[in-house]
Amino acid sequence: MEGLKYMKSKWFSALLVMACVVLLSGIGFAGACQDITMDHYIVPGFSCGIDDKTFSNWNYQGTGNPPGFGIPAGSVMVQPITTPRNPGFLFTAGWFVSTSSGVLSQDSLIEYTVNVNPGGALITDLSLSIGGVGFAGTGSIFVDEDVCIGARFPDCSGGTVEHLQAFSSADGTRLFDSIAFNGVSVVDVEKDIELNAGTAGNARLSLVTQQYSEGTTPEPSSILLFGSGALALAGVLRRTLNR
């Protein structure tokens, strides 16, 4: 009799572990983000993941002056940053304008949404940086970014709109900007990359980096949901085994 109880206990433990695995696998996390060009990211319905974050709702627009000289999506490389607790992306391209070439401006708009997966660490701050920059004369580089903290654009209802900026021109240079906030499970991003040659100058930019620092506490609702599901499964399994 004692042996039978021991076997039931072992079976119960094994089934409980399997049930938890099934519960987690049913969450449906997106596949890992890949080191590929932007045109792969902006496919309708596309989403990808880094650690416990899912990135979706991708959009890109590249324009230039004269028309036709903007950076196309297929020329922007998207490289996931997988640093633990500080994931993000590195966007690289050959942005360049100059009065001598006749390409007077380039503008790239990048949009996407970051969601914390159930049970994941909340986002508590984000940073923006630029690299490979240079200008001469009246040339300038500006990366302006609006972010909706805790909700979605266009109206950011229920969230907070914040602004980050990195730039380099005759008026000054700032290669890094960041903001911190209370932990949220969603951030919406609208990033505008703009280069201008002005009346007599040039400007170049090769990389833009965005990263999201994480809090240490998973979402309470996610913990409650998973815990309730696991306890419910445990109860069913226990009743079944005790029949």
Coordinates of C-alpha atoms in Angstrom, one line a residue, residues 11-196:
W11 CA 3.4 10.2 -11.0
F12 CA 1.6 13.3 -9.6
S13 CA 4.9 15.3 -9.5
A14 CA 5.8 14.3 -13.0
L15 CA 2.4 15.2 -14.4
L16 CA 2.4 18.5 -12.6
V17 CA 5.7 19.4 -14.2
M18 CA 4.4 18.4 -17.6
A19 CA 1.2 20.4 -17.1
C20 CA 3.3 23.5 -16.3
V21 CA 5.4 23.0 -19.4
V22 CA 2.2 22.7 -21.5
L23 CA 0.8 25.8 -19.8
L24 CA 3.9 27.8 -20.7
S25 CA 4.2 26.5 -24.2
G26 CA 0.6 27.6 -24.9
I27 CA 1.5 31.3 -24.3
G28 CA 2.6 31.5 -28.0
F29 CA 5.7 33.6 -27.8
A30 CA 7.1 35.0 -31.1
G31 CA 10.1 33.5 -32.7
A32 CA 13.5 35.0 -32.1
C33 CA 14.3 38.3 -33.8
Q34 CA 16.8 37.8 -36.6
D35 CA 19.8 39.8 -38.0
I36 CA 18.1 40.7 -41.3
T37 CA 17.1 43.8 -43.3
M38 CA 14.1 45.9 -42.4
D39 CA 12.0 44.8 -45.3
H40 CA 11.6 41.4 -43.5
Y41 CA 10.4 43.1 -40.4
I42 CA 7.7 45.2 -41.9
V43 CA 5.8 42.3 -43.4
P44 CA 2.1 42.6 -42.2
G45 CA 1.6 40.5 -39.0
F46 CA 5.3 40.0 -38.4
S47 CA 6.5 39.8 -34.8
C48 CA 9.6 38.5 -33.1
G49 CA 11.1 38.1 -29.6
I50 CA 14.2 38.9 -27.6
D51 CA 14.2 37.2 -24.2
D52 CA 10.9 38.0 -22.6
K53 CA 9.9 40.8 -25.0
T54 CA 7.9 40.7 -28.2
F55 CA 8.3 43.3 -30.9
S56 CA 5.5 43.8 -33.4
N57 CA 3.6 46.4 -35.5
W58 CA 6.7 47.3 -37.5
N59 CA 6.6 50.1 -40.0
Y60 CA 9.3 51.9 -42.1
Q61 CA 9.3 54.8 -44.5
G62 CA 12.4 56.2 -46.2
T63 CA 12.2 59.5 -48.1
G64 CA 14.7 61.9 -49.6
N65 CA 15.3 65.2 -51.4
P66 CA 15.3 64.8 -54.4
P67 CA 12.6 62.1 -54.3
G68 CA 14.0 58.6 -54.9
F69 CA 17.1 59.1 -52.8
G70 CA 15.7 57.9 -49.5
I71 CA 17.2 54.8 -47.8
P72 CA 14.9 51.8 -48.7
A73 CA 13.9 49.2 -46.1
G74 CA 16.1 46.6 -47.8
S75 CA 19.1 48.8 -47.1
V76 CA 18.5 49.1 -43.3
M77 CA 20.0 46.3 -41.3
V78 CA 18.2 45.3 -38.1
Q79 CA 20.4 43.6 -35.6
P80 CA 18.9 42.3 -32.3
I81 CA 20.7 43.2 -29.1
T82 CA 20.5 40.3 -26.7
T83 CA 22.3 41.7 -23.7
P84 CA 20.6 40.2 -20.6
R85 CA 18.1 42.5 -19.0
N86 CA 18.9 45.2 -21.6
P87 CA 17.6 44.0 -25.0
G88 CA 17.1 46.2 -28.1
F89 CA 18.1 46.8 -31.6
L90 CA 21.0 48.2 -33.7
F91 CA 19.8 49.8 -36.9
T92 CA 22.6 50.3 -39.5
A93 CA 22.5 52.0 -42.9
G94 CA 24.5 54.3 -45.1
W95 CA 22.7 57.6 -44.5
F96 CA 24.6 60.4 -46.3
V97 CA 23.7 63.8 -47.7
S98 CA 25.7 66.6 -49.2
T99 CA 25.2 69.7 -51.3
S100 CA 28.0 68.5 -53.7
S101 CA 26.1 65.3 -54.5
G102 CA 22.8 66.9 -54.8
V103 CA 21.2 64.6 -52.2
L104 CA 20.1 67.3 -49.8
S105 CA 18.2 65.3 -47.2
Q106 CA 17.2 61.8 -46.1
D107 CA 14.5 60.9 -43.6
S108 CA 13.8 57.4 -42.2
L109 CA 10.8 56.7 -39.9
I110 CA 10.9 53.5 -37.9
E111 CA 7.9 52.4 -35.8
Y112 CA 7.2 49.3 -33.7
T113 CA 5.7 48.1 -30.4
V114 CA 7.4 46.4 -27.5
N115 CA 5.3 44.1 -25.3
V116 CA 6.4 42.2 -22.2
N117 CA 5.5 38.5 -22.4
P118 CA 3.4 37.1 -19.5
G119 CA 5.6 36.7 -16.5
G120 CA 8.4 38.8 -18.0
A121 CA 10.3 41.7 -16.4
L122 CA 8.7 45.1 -16.9
I123 CA 10.4 47.8 -18.9
T124 CA 11.7 50.5 -16.6
D125 CA 13.8 52.7 -18.9
L126 CA 15.0 53.0 -22.5
S127 CA 17.9 54.6 -24.3
L128 CA 18.7 56.0 -27.7
S129 CA 22.2 56.4 -29.2
I130 CA 23.8 57.1 -32.5
G131 CA 27.2 56.3 -34.0
G132 CA 29.3 56.7 -37.1
V133 CA 28.3 60.3 -37.3
G134 CA 30.0 63.2 -39.0
F135 CA 29.1 66.6 -40.6
A136 CA 30.7 69.5 -42.3
G137 CA 29.5 73.1 -42.8
T138 CA 25.7 73.3 -42.6
G139 CA 25.2 69.5 -42.4
S140 CA 23.2 68.1 -39.5
I141 CA 21.9 64.8 -38.1
F142 CA 18.9 64.6 -35.8
V143 CA 17.2 61.5 -34.4
D144 CA 13.9 62.4 -32.8
E145 CA 12.0 59.8 -31.0
D146 CA 8.5 59.8 -29.4
V147 CA 7.6 56.9 -27.2
C148 CA 4.2 56.0 -25.6
I149 CA 4.9 54.5 -22.2
G150 CA 2.3 52.1 -21.1
A151 CA 0.0 52.3 -24.1
R152 CA -0.1 52.7 -27.9
F153 CA -0.1 55.5 -30.4
P154 CA -1.8 57.4 -32.1
D155 CA -3.4 58.8 -29.0
C156 CA -1.4 57.0 -26.3
S157 CA -4.6 56.8 -24.2
G158 CA -3.8 55.7 -20.7
G159 CA -0.1 56.1 -21.2
T160 CA 2.5 58.8 -21.2
V161 CA 4.3 60.4 -24.2
E162 CA 8.0 61.0 -23.8
H163 CA 10.6 62.4 -26.2
L164 CA 14.3 61.4 -26.8
Q165 CA 16.8 63.1 -29.1
A166 CA 20.3 62.5 -30.4
F167 CA 22.0 64.9 -32.8
S168 CA 25.2 66.3 -34.3
S169 CA 25.5 69.6 -36.0
A170 CA 27.3 72.9 -35.8
D171 CA 25.0 73.7 -32.9
G172 CA 26.2 70.8 -30.8
T173 CA 26.4 67.1 -30.4
R174 CA 24.5 64.6 -28.2
L175 CA 25.1 61.0 -29.0
F176 CA 23.1 59.4 -26.2
D177 CA 19.8 60.1 -24.5
S178 CA 17.7 58.0 -22.0
I179 CA 14.6 58.1 -19.8
A180 CA 13.5 56.1 -16.8
F181 CA 10.0 55.4 -15.6
N182 CA 7.8 53.1 -13.5
G183 CA 7.7 49.6 -14.9
V184 CA 5.3 49.0 -17.9
S185 CA 4.4 46.1 -20.1
V186 CA 4.1 48.0 -23.4
V187 CA 6.1 50.7 -25.1
D188 CA 5.2 52.2 -28.6
V189 CA 8.1 53.7 -30.6
E190 CA 8.1 56.3 -33.3
K191 CA 11.7 57.1 -34.4
D192 CA 12.5 59.8 -37.0
I193 CA 16.1 59.8 -38.5
E194 CA 16.7 63.0 -40.4
L195 CA 19.9 64.2 -42.2
N196 CA 20.2 67.6 -43.9

